[in-house]
Tab-separated table of C-alpha atoms in Angstrom:
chain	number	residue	atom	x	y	z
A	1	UNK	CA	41.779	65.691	-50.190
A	2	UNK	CA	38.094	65.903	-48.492
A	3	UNK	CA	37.532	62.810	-50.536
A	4	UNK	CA	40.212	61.138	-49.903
A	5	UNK	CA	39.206	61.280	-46.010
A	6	UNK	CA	35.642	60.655	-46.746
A	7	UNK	CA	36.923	57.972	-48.447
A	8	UNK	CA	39.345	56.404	-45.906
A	9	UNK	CA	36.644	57.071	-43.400
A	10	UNK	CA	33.928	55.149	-45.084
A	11	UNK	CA	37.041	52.021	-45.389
A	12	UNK	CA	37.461	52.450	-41.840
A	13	UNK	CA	33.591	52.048	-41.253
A	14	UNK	CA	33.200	49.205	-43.140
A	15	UNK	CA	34.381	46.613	-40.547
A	16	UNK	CA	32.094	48.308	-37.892
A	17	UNK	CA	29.129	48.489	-39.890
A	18	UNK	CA	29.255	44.676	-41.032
A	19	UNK	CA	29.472	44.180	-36.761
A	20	UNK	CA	26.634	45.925	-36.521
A	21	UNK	CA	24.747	43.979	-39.239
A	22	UNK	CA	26.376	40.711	-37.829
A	23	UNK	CA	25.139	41.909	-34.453
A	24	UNK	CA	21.469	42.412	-35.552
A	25	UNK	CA	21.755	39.056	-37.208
A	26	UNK	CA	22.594	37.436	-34.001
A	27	UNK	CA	19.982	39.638	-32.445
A	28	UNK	CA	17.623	38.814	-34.567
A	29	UNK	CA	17.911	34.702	-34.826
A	30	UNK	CA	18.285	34.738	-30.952
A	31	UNK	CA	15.049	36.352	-30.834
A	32	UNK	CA	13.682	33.957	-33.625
A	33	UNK	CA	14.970	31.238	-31.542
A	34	UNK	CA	14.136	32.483	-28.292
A	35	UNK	CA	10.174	32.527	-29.870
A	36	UNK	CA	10.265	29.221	-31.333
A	37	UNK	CA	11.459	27.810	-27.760
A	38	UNK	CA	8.452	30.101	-25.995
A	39	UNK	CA	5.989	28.176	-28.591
A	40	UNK	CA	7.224	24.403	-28.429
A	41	UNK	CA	6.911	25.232	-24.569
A	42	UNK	CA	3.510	26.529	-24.866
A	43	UNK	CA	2.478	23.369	-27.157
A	44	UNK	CA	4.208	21.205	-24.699
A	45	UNK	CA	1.862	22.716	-21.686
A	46	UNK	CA	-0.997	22.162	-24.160
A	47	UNK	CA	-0.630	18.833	-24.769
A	48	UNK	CA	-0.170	18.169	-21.004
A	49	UNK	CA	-3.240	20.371	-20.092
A	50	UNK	CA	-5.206	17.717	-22.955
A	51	UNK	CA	-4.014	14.741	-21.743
A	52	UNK	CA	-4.660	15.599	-17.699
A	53	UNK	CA	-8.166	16.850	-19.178
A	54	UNK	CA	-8.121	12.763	-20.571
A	55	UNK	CA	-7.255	11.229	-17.462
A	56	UNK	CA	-9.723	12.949	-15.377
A	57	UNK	CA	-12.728	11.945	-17.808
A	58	UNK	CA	-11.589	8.374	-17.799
A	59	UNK	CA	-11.345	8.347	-14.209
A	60	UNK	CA	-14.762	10.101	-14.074
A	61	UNK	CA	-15.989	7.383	-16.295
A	62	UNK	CA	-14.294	5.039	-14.532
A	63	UNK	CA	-15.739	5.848	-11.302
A	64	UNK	CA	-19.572	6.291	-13.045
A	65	UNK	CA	-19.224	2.686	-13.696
A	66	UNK	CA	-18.030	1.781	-10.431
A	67	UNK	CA	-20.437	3.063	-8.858
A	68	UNK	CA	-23.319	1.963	-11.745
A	69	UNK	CA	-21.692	-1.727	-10.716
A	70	UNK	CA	-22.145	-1.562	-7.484
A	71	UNK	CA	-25.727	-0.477	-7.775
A	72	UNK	CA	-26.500	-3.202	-9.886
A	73	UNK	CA	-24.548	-5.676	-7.352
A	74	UNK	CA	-27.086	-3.723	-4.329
A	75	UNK	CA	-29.915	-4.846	-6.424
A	76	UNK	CA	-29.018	-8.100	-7.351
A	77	UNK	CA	-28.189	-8.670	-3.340
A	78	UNK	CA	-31.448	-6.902	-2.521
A	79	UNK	CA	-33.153	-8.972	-4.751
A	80	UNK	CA	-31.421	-12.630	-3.533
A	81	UNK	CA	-32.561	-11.290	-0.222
A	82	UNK	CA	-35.780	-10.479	-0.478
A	83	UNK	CA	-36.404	-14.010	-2.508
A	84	UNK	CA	-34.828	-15.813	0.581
A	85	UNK	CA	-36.688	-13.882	2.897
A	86	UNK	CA	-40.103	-14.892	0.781
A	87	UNK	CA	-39.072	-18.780	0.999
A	88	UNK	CA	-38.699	-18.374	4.386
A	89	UNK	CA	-41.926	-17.009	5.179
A	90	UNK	CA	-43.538	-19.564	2.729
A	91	UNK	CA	-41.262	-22.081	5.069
A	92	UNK	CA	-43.098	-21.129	8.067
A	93	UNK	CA	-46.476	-20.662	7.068
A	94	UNK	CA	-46.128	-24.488	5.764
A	95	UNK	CA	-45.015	-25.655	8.998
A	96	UNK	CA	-47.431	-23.671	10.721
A	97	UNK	CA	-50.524	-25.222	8.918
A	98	UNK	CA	-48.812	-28.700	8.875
A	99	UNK	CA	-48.853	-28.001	12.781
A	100	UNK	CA	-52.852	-27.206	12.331
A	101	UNK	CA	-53.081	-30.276	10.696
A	102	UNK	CA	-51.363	-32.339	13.232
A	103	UNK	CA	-53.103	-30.187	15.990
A	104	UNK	CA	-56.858	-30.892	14.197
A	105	UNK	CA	-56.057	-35.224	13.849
A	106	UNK	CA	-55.063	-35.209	17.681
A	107	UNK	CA	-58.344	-33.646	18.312
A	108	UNK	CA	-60.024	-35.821	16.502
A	109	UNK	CA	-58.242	-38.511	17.643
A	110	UNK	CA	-59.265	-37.723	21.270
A	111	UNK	CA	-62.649	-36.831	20.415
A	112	UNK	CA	-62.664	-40.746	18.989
A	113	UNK	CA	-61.848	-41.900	22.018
């Protein structure tokens, strides 16, 4: 008889106990799942972090250069400057001992006379 009911008992358990195991299952893959989602979205902020970290180099690069470019055009304009200014100068003093010249033959031209 005590068998019997230990018996019927343990038949009566068997549907809840395969819940429970089903339950943990489910528990368990949702977890699983739940951890595989938490990493692809960790990866995903990764990658971003990476390629923002990309960006601002290039435009850090990009902006060295600018600036290593416009440098080089400051020279160069500088330089076209300075050349003009010297042709200028050499401009003047010409005209200034042409002038001397001119100045000197009226003299002499005077002192002719």
């Amino acid at each position: 008889m005590l068998c019997e009911k230990i018996a019927v008992q343990l038949v009566s358990n068997l549907p809840t106990e395969e819940k429970r195991r089903e339950e943990k299952k489910r528990k368990r893959e949702k977890e699983e799942t739940r951890r595989e989602e938490k990493r692809r979205e960790e990866k995903r902020r990764e990658e971003k972090r990476k390629r923002r970290k990309k960006k601002k180099k290039k435009r850090g690069k990009r902006k060295k250069k600018k600036r290593k470019e416009k440098k080089k055009e400051k020279r160069r304009r500088d330089k076209v400057r300075r050349e003009e200014k010297r042709k200028e100068e050499k401009r003047r003093e010409e005209k200034r001992r042409e002038e001397k010249r001119r100045e000197e033959k009226r003299r002499e031209e005077k002192e002719k006379q």
